Coordinates of C-alpha atoms and ligand atoms in Angstrom, one line a residue:
M27 CA -19.5 99.3 54.8
G28 CA -17.9 96.3 53.1
A29 CA -19.5 92.9 53.5
E30 CA -18.2 90.3 56.0
R31 CA -17.0 87.1 54.4
D32 CA -19.4 84.6 56.0
G33 CA -19.5 81.6 53.7
T34 CA -21.6 80.9 50.7
N35 CA -25.3 80.4 50.9
A36 CA -26.5 77.5 48.8
S37 CA -29.8 79.0 47.8
I38 CA -28.4 81.5 45.4
G39 CA -25.2 80.9 43.5
F40 CA -24.0 79.9 40.1
D41 CA -25.4 77.3 37.8
G42 CA -22.5 75.0 37.0
D43 CA -20.6 75.4 40.2
G44 CA -19.4 71.8 40.6
A45 CA -22.0 70.7 38.1
E46 CA -21.3 69.0 34.8
S47 CA -22.2 70.6 31.5
E48 CA -23.9 68.7 28.7
D49 CA -20.6 67.4 27.3
G50 CA -19.8 65.9 30.7
T51 CA -17.1 68.4 31.6
E52 CA -17.4 70.7 34.6
S53 CA -18.1 74.3 33.8
D54 CA -15.1 76.5 34.3
E55 CA -16.5 79.6 32.7
P56 CA -15.8 82.7 34.8
R57 CA -18.5 83.7 37.3
V58 CA -19.8 87.2 36.9
V59 CA -22.1 88.8 39.4
V60 CA -24.0 91.8 37.9
I61 CA -25.3 94.1 40.6
G62 CA -28.5 95.7 39.4
G63 CA -31.2 94.5 37.0
G64 CA -31.8 97.8 35.2
I65 CA -31.2 98.1 31.5
I66 CA -27.4 98.0 32.0
G67 CA -27.5 94.8 34.1
C68 CA -29.9 93.2 31.6
M69 CA -27.8 94.2 28.6
V70 CA -24.6 93.0 30.2
A71 CA -26.1 89.7 31.1
R72 CA -27.3 89.1 27.5
E73 CA -23.8 90.1 26.2
L74 CA -21.9 87.7 28.5
A75 CA -24.2 84.8 28.9
D76 CA -22.6 82.7 26.2
T77 CA -19.1 82.9 27.6
H78 CA -19.6 83.4 31.3
R79 CA -21.8 82.2 34.2
V80 CA -23.8 85.3 34.9
L81 CA -25.9 86.0 38.0
V82 CA -27.8 89.3 38.1
L83 CA -28.7 90.4 41.7
E84 CA -31.5 93.0 41.9
R85 CA -32.7 94.4 45.2
D86 CA -36.1 95.2 43.8
G87 CA -37.6 94.0 40.5
I88 CA -36.2 93.9 37.0
A89 CA -36.2 97.3 35.2
Q90 CA -38.0 99.0 38.1
G91 CA -35.4 101.8 38.7
A92 CA -34.6 104.6 36.3
T93 CA -35.0 102.2 33.4
A94 CA -38.8 101.9 33.9
R95 CA -39.2 105.7 34.0
A96 CA -37.1 106.6 31.0
A97 CA -38.6 108.4 28.0
G98 CA -36.8 106.0 25.7
E99 CA -35.2 108.5 23.4
I100 CA -32.3 107.1 21.4
T101 CA -30.3 110.2 20.5
M102 CA -26.8 108.7 20.2
V103 CA -25.9 110.9 17.2
P104 CA -26.4 114.3 18.9
S105 CA -25.2 112.9 22.2
Y106 CA -21.9 111.7 20.9
P107 CA -21.1 114.0 18.0
D108 CA -17.4 113.9 19.0
Y109 CA -17.3 110.1 18.9
P110 CA -19.3 109.0 15.8
S111 CA -18.2 105.4 16.2
I112 CA -19.8 105.2 19.7
A113 CA -23.0 106.7 18.3
T114 CA -23.0 104.2 15.4
H115 CA -22.4 101.3 17.7
G116 CA -25.4 102.1 19.8
L117 CA -27.6 102.9 16.7
D118 CA -26.6 99.7 14.9
F119 CA -27.8 97.7 17.9
F120 CA -31.2 99.3 18.0
R121 CA -31.7 99.0 14.2
A122 CA -30.7 95.3 14.3
Y123 CA -32.8 94.5 17.4
D124 CA -35.9 96.1 16.1
G125 CA -38.5 93.3 15.8
T126 CA -37.0 91.1 18.4
G127 CA -39.9 89.9 20.4
A128 CA -42.2 92.8 21.2
F129 CA -39.3 95.3 20.9
E130 CA -39.6 98.1 18.4
F131 CA -37.2 100.9 17.5
A132 CA -39.2 103.8 15.9
E133 CA -36.5 105.7 13.9
I134 CA -37.5 109.3 13.4
P135 CA -35.3 112.5 13.1
S136 CA -34.6 114.8 16.0
V137 CA -34.7 118.6 15.7
E138 CA -33.1 121.2 17.9
L139 CA -35.3 124.3 17.6
V140 CA -33.1 127.3 17.1
T141 CA -34.0 130.8 18.4
P142 CA -32.5 133.9 16.6
E143 CA -30.0 134.6 19.4
R144 CA -28.5 131.0 19.0
E145 CA -28.5 130.9 15.2
E146 CA -24.8 131.7 14.7
T147 CA -23.6 129.3 17.3
V148 CA -25.8 126.4 16.1
R149 CA -24.9 127.0 12.4
A150 CA -21.2 126.9 13.2
R151 CA -21.6 123.7 15.3
V152 CA -23.6 122.0 12.6
E153 CA -20.9 122.8 10.0
R154 CA -18.2 121.5 12.4
Q155 CA -20.2 118.3 13.1
R156 CA -20.9 117.7 9.4
G157 CA -17.2 117.9 8.8
N158 CA -16.8 115.1 11.4
G159 CA -19.3 112.9 9.5
V160 CA -22.3 113.5 11.8
D161 CA -25.7 113.1 10.2
V162 CA -26.9 116.7 10.8
A163 CA -28.1 119.6 8.7
F164 CA -29.3 123.2 9.4
L165 CA -32.8 123.7 7.9
E166 CA -34.4 127.1 7.5
A167 CA -37.7 127.8 9.2
A168 CA -39.7 127.6 6.0
D169 CA -38.1 124.2 5.1
A170 CA -38.8 122.9 8.6
R171 CA -42.4 124.1 8.4
D172 CA -42.9 122.2 5.1
R173 CA -41.4 119.1 6.5
W174 CA -42.9 119.0 9.9
P175 CA -46.3 120.9 9.8
G176 CA -47.0 120.0 13.5
I177 CA -44.1 122.2 14.6
D178 CA -44.9 125.9 15.1
M179 CA -41.8 127.7 13.8
D180 CA -42.9 131.3 14.5
E181 CA -40.3 131.8 17.3
F182 CA -37.5 129.9 15.6
V183 CA -35.2 130.7 12.7
G184 CA -34.5 127.1 11.8
V185 CA -33.7 123.7 13.2
A186 CA -30.6 121.5 13.5
R187 CA -31.9 118.2 12.1
Y188 CA -30.2 115.0 13.3
G189 CA -30.7 111.7 11.6
G190 CA -30.1 108.2 13.2
T191 CA -32.4 109.0 16.2
G192 CA -35.6 107.4 17.4
H193 CA -37.3 106.1 20.4
V194 CA -38.1 102.8 22.2
D195 CA -40.1 101.5 25.1
P196 CA -37.4 101.0 27.7
Y197 CA -39.3 98.4 29.8
T198 CA -40.0 96.3 26.7
L199 CA -36.3 96.6 25.7
A200 CA -35.1 95.6 29.2
T201 CA -37.5 92.6 29.5
T202 CA -36.8 91.4 25.9
V203 CA -33.0 91.6 26.6
Q204 CA -33.5 89.9 30.0
S205 CA -35.5 87.1 28.4
E206 CA -32.7 86.5 25.8
A207 CA -30.1 86.5 28.5
T208 CA -32.1 84.0 30.5
E209 CA -32.4 81.7 27.5
A210 CA -28.6 81.9 27.0
G211 CA -28.1 80.8 30.6
A212 CA -27.9 84.0 32.7
R213 CA -29.7 83.9 36.1
F214 CA -31.7 86.8 37.5
E215 CA -32.5 86.9 41.3
T216 CA -34.8 89.7 42.5
D217 CA -35.3 91.0 46.0
V218 CA -31.6 90.4 46.7
T219 CA -29.7 93.4 48.0
V220 CA -25.9 93.4 47.7
N221 CA -24.4 95.1 50.7
G222 CA -20.7 95.2 49.6
L223 CA -17.9 93.6 47.7
V224 CA -15.9 90.7 49.3
V225 CA -12.3 91.0 48.5
D226 CA -9.0 89.3 49.2
G227 CA -6.5 92.0 50.3
A228 CA -7.1 95.3 52.0
A229 CA -10.0 97.3 50.7
G230 CA -9.1 100.6 49.1
T231 CA -5.4 99.8 48.6
G232 CA -5.5 98.8 44.9
D233 CA -4.0 95.4 46.0
A234 CA -7.3 93.7 46.6
A235 CA -9.1 91.2 44.3
I236 CA -12.8 90.3 44.1
V237 CA -13.8 87.0 45.6
G238 CA -17.5 87.6 46.0
V239 CA -20.3 89.9 47.0
G240 CA -22.1 90.1 50.4
T241 CA -25.9 90.1 50.4
D242 CA -28.4 91.0 53.1
D243 CA -30.2 87.7 53.2
H244 CA -28.1 85.2 51.4
G245 CA -24.6 85.6 52.8
T246 CA -21.6 85.8 50.5
I247 CA -21.9 84.7 46.9
E248 CA -18.5 83.9 45.5
C249 CA -17.6 85.0 42.0
D250 CA -14.6 86.0 39.8
H251 CA -15.9 89.3 38.5
V252 CA -18.4 91.9 39.6
V253 CA -20.2 94.4 37.3
A254 CA -21.5 97.2 39.4
A255 CA -24.5 98.5 37.6
A256 CA -26.6 99.7 40.5
G257 CA -27.6 103.0 39.0
W258 CA -27.2 106.0 41.3
R259 CA -26.6 103.7 44.3
T260 CA -23.3 102.5 42.8
R261 CA -21.2 105.2 44.5
D262 CA -22.3 104.3 48.0
L263 CA -22.2 100.6 47.3
L264 CA -18.5 100.8 46.3
A265 CA -17.4 103.5 48.7
D266 CA -15.1 101.3 50.7
H267 CA -13.2 100.4 47.6
L268 CA -13.4 103.2 45.1
Q269 CA -14.5 106.8 45.0
L270 CA -16.8 107.7 42.1
P271 CA -17.9 111.2 41.0
I272 CA -21.5 110.2 40.7
R273 CA -24.5 112.0 42.3
P274 CA -28.2 111.3 42.0
Y275 CA -30.4 113.7 40.1
R276 CA -34.1 113.7 39.5
T277 CA -35.8 114.2 36.1
Q278 CA -39.3 114.1 34.8
C279 CA -41.8 113.4 32.0
L280 CA -45.3 114.5 31.1
V281 CA -47.6 113.0 28.5
L282 CA -50.1 115.4 26.8
R283 CA -53.0 114.5 24.6
P284 CA -53.7 116.9 21.7
P285 CA -57.3 117.4 20.5
E286 CA -56.2 115.7 17.3
D287 CA -53.4 113.1 17.0
L288 CA -50.0 114.7 16.2
P289 CA -49.2 114.4 12.5
S290 CA -47.4 111.1 11.7
S291 CA -44.4 113.1 10.6
F292 CA -44.0 114.8 14.0
P293 CA -40.3 114.7 14.9
M294 CA -38.5 114.3 18.3
G295 CA -36.6 117.3 19.5
W296 CA -35.4 119.7 22.1
I297 CA -35.4 123.4 22.9
P298 CA -32.1 124.5 24.5
G299 CA -32.6 126.9 27.4
E300 CA -36.1 125.6 28.1
H301 CA -34.9 122.4 29.8
V302 CA -37.2 120.2 27.8
Y303 CA -37.1 117.6 25.1
F304 CA -40.1 116.1 23.3
R305 CA -41.2 113.2 21.2
P306 CA -44.4 111.8 19.7
E307 CA -46.0 108.7 21.3
A308 CA -47.2 105.9 19.1
N309 CA -50.8 106.8 19.8
G310 CA -50.4 110.5 18.7
D311 CA -49.8 111.9 22.2
L312 CA -46.9 114.2 23.0
L313 CA -44.2 113.2 25.6
V314 CA -42.3 116.1 27.1
G315 CA -39.3 115.4 29.4
G316 CA -36.6 117.3 31.2
W317 CA -36.6 119.7 34.2
S318 CA -33.7 117.9 35.9
F319 CA -32.0 118.8 39.1
A320 CA -29.5 117.3 41.5
E321 CA -31.3 115.3 44.2
D322 CA -30.0 115.2 47.8
D323 CA -32.7 112.7 49.0
P324 CA -33.0 110.2 46.1
D325 CA -34.8 107.5 48.2
G326 CA -37.4 110.0 49.4
A327 CA -37.7 112.0 46.2
S328 CA -41.2 112.3 44.7
R329 CA -41.9 110.0 41.8
S330 CA -44.5 112.5 40.5
A331 CA -43.9 115.4 38.1
D332 CA -43.6 118.8 39.8
E333 CA -46.3 121.4 39.5
A334 CA -43.7 123.9 38.3
F335 CA -42.8 121.5 35.5
R336 CA -46.4 121.1 34.5
D337 CA -46.9 124.9 34.5
H338 CA -43.7 125.3 32.4
V339 CA -44.8 122.8 29.8
A340 CA -48.3 124.2 29.7
A341 CA -46.9 127.6 28.8
L342 CA -44.2 126.2 26.4
V343 CA -46.1 123.7 24.3
P344 CA -48.4 126.2 22.5
R345 CA -45.2 128.0 21.5
F346 CA -43.7 125.1 19.5
V347 CA -46.6 122.8 18.6
D348 CA -49.2 123.8 16.0
S349 CA -52.2 122.2 17.7
P350 CA -55.9 123.0 16.9
G351 CA -56.6 123.5 20.6
P352 CA -55.2 123.0 24.1
M353 CA -53.7 119.6 25.1
R354 CA -54.8 117.6 28.1
L355 CA -52.3 116.2 30.6
V356 CA -52.7 112.4 30.7
D357 CA -49.7 111.2 32.6
G358 CA -46.6 112.4 34.5
W359 CA -43.8 111.0 36.5
A360 CA -40.3 111.6 37.9
G361 CA -37.3 109.3 38.4
V362 CA -33.7 109.3 39.7
D363 CA -30.6 108.5 37.7
G364 CA -26.9 109.0 38.3
A365 CA -25.0 112.0 37.1
T366 CA -21.3 112.6 36.4
P367 CA -19.5 115.9 36.1
D368 CA -19.2 115.7 32.3
T369 CA -22.6 113.9 31.7
R370 CA -20.9 110.7 30.4
P371 CA -21.0 107.4 32.2
I372 CA -18.2 105.6 33.9
I373 CA -17.7 102.2 32.2
D374 CA -14.3 101.0 33.4
A375 CA -12.2 98.6 35.4
P376 CA -10.1 101.2 37.2
D377 CA -6.5 100.4 38.1
D378 CA -7.1 101.3 41.8
A379 CA -10.2 99.2 42.1
P380 CA -10.1 95.6 43.3
D381 CA -9.1 93.2 40.5
G382 CA -12.3 91.8 38.9
L383 CA -14.5 94.9 39.4
I384 CA -16.1 96.7 36.5
V385 CA -18.1 99.9 37.1
A386 CA -21.0 100.8 34.8
S387 CA -22.8 103.7 36.3
G388 CA -23.5 107.5 35.9
F389 CA -25.5 107.2 32.7
H390 CA -26.8 110.7 33.2
G391 CA -30.1 110.5 31.2
R392 CA -28.6 108.3 28.5
G393 CA -28.5 104.8 29.9
I394 CA -31.1 103.3 27.6
M395 CA -29.4 104.5 24.4
T396 CA -25.9 103.8 25.7
S397 CA -26.6 100.3 27.1
P398 CA -25.4 98.4 23.9
V399 CA -22.1 100.4 24.1
A400 CA -21.8 99.5 27.8
A401 CA -22.4 95.8 27.1
T402 CA -19.7 95.7 24.3
L403 CA -17.2 97.6 26.4
I404 CA -17.7 95.4 29.4
R405 CA -17.1 92.3 27.3
C406 CA -13.9 93.8 26.0
L407 CA -12.8 94.8 29.6
L408 CA -13.3 91.2 30.7
E409 CA -11.5 89.7 27.7
G410 CA -8.7 92.3 27.6
S411 CA -9.6 93.2 24.0
E412 CA -10.1 96.6 22.3
P413 CA -13.6 97.8 21.8
P414 CA -14.7 99.0 18.3
F415 CA -14.8 102.5 19.6
P416 CA -12.7 104.7 21.9
R417 CA -12.7 104.0 25.6
E418 CA -11.6 107.4 26.7
P419 CA -15.0 109.1 27.3
F420 CA -15.8 106.3 29.8
L421 CA -12.6 106.1 31.8
L422 CA -12.8 106.9 35.5
D423 CA -9.4 108.6 35.4
R424 CA -10.7 111.4 33.1
F425 CA -11.8 112.9 36.4
D426 CA -9.1 114.5 38.6
D427 CA -11.6 115.1 41.3
R428 CA -13.8 112.2 42.4
S429 CA -15.9 114.1 44.8
A430 CA -19.7 113.9 44.3
D431 CA -19.9 117.6 45.1
F432 CA -19.8 118.7 41.5
E433 CA -22.2 121.1 39.8
F434 CA -24.9 119.1 38.1
F435 CA -25.4 119.8 34.4
S436 CA -28.8 119.0 32.9
I437 CA -28.5 117.5 29.4
S438 CA -32.0 118.8 28.5
A439 CA -30.7 122.4 29.1
G440 CA -29.1 122.2 25.7
N441 CA -25.6 121.9 24.3
Ligands
LIG1 C1 -37.6 110.4 33.7 C2 -36.4 109.8 33.0 C3 -36.3 109.9 31.6 C4 -35.2 109.3 31.0 N1 -35.2 109.3 29.6 C5 -34.2 108.7 29.0 C6 -34.1 108.6 27.6 O1 -35.0 109.1 26.9 N2 -33.1 107.9 27.0 C7 -32.1 107.3 27.7 O2 -31.2 106.7 27.1 N3 -32.1 107.4 29.0 C8 -33.1 108.0 29.7 N4 -33.1 108.1 31.1 C9 -32.0 107.6 31.8 C10 -32.1 106.1 31.9 O3 -33.3 105.7 32.5 C11 -30.9 105.6 32.9 O4 -29.7 106.2 32.5 C12 -30.8 104.1 32.8 O5 -32.1 103.5 33.1 C13 -29.8 103.6 33.8 O6 -29.9 102.2 33.8 P1 -29.2 101.5 35.1 O7 -29.4 100.0 34.8 O8 -27.8 102.0 35.3 O9 -30.0 102.0 36.3 P2 -31.4 101.5 36.9 O10 -32.4 101.3 35.9 O11 -31.7 102.5 38.0 O12 -31.1 100.1 37.5 C14 -30.2 100.0 38.6 C15 -30.7 98.8 39.4 O13 -29.8 98.5 40.5 C16 -30.6 98.0 41.6 N5 -29.8 98.1 42.8 C17 -29.3 99.3 43.3 N6 -28.5 99.0 44.4 C18 -28.6 97.6 44.5 C19 -28.0 96.7 45.4 N7 -27.2 97.1 46.5 N8 -28.2 95.4 45.3 C20 -29.0 94.9 44.2 N9 -29.5 95.8 43.3 C21 -29.3 97.1 43.5 C22 -31.8 99.0 41.6 O14 -32.9 98.5 42.3 C23 -32.1 99.2 40.1 O15 -33.1 98.3 39.6 C24 -34.2 108.7 31.7 C25 -34.3 108.6 33.1 C26 -35.4 109.1 33.8 C27 -35.5 109.0 35.3

């Protein structure tokens, strides 16, 4: 339901509303409410804090949703092979941000392990992508064995090796970004649930304009723009105003300890058809993620990894990791993110949405790596400028059907 317009509560609002800035003038920077304090909300707040008054409203704690549970893989290059400028934009951010506070970007290659039956398809794809400037090469099994002795190549004819990939700690990223945003003037309020948009004009007609958001305990908070970055909850939150083809899905991670640390050269990678991806941990452990399914009960879904996933990984790992003995399970968890029909997010100010609304949701397992792209695009949408990469893959109107009843595609199933 949309929120009632019931006056502004003074306890939460915008710094500068009616207040004078340092040079004695009243602040007239546009007021942006960001709904959701996950990586997207934090990154948007950091991006906008120097030119806008930014208030992030988070129903829980900062980076406690999907963001806290992410594996932290940064695989923009294989994820956006059709849009190298998008991949580069994300990658450039992580390279430049490495070393900010406690944040680190560990840049290591990613390998797709190739079985004999997929060899022809993968070789052709690699050639095509190389022609488009993607940093990828096909390596024969013997070369892969020499380069990455920790990978057991017996079942594989080779690998597709992608450069410009790596991993991060998502929580450290989010909190570092949040801290920079705060220093630049953005405000973060936790334990505040937004229950709807407040608009002038009839909801759902395309003639409405944002004037604020309604909250459970703090009434209406007036603003000029809203960035809806509420993860998988975004669809329901905006349902009175806009239909979004986003559905929740559940995905999982396990951490395994080998009897000896993984070799320092151990790459990240994935095995199409097995629904898993993997990467080394900084301490020599192995993280295995994947096993993703559409989730009809996202609030009630277990946050623990499934037994079936544990069994699958226990049987699979000895087939691709050359370990001197069995590995021990040391951690496991599951989390819920938002999926779209084509696996790419919706980052857009749609024509039929209320003026002032920007949607940033449906990150489909790639929200950590795509967050710098989302932040840049949102600034461009607010300023009416062109982003340094194509907008097309993020537009809502690429979908003819906005129903959430689409078939879920797991990105860890392969490409
Ligand atoms: C197990 C797992 C592994 C993953 N691995 C990777 C990976 O390796 N690389 C990668 O790039 N991505 C990965 N992801 C995906 C990534 O975590 C998400 O795409 C990303 O965190 C989405 O960020 P977000 O800010 O949109 O959502 P979230 O982090 O879920 O944040 C949304 C926030 O909005 C808040 N909120 C919701 N409704 C309201 C409301 N009404 N009012 C106020 N606040 C509200 C929520 O409490 C939440 O904190 C993984 C996800 C999972 C679960």
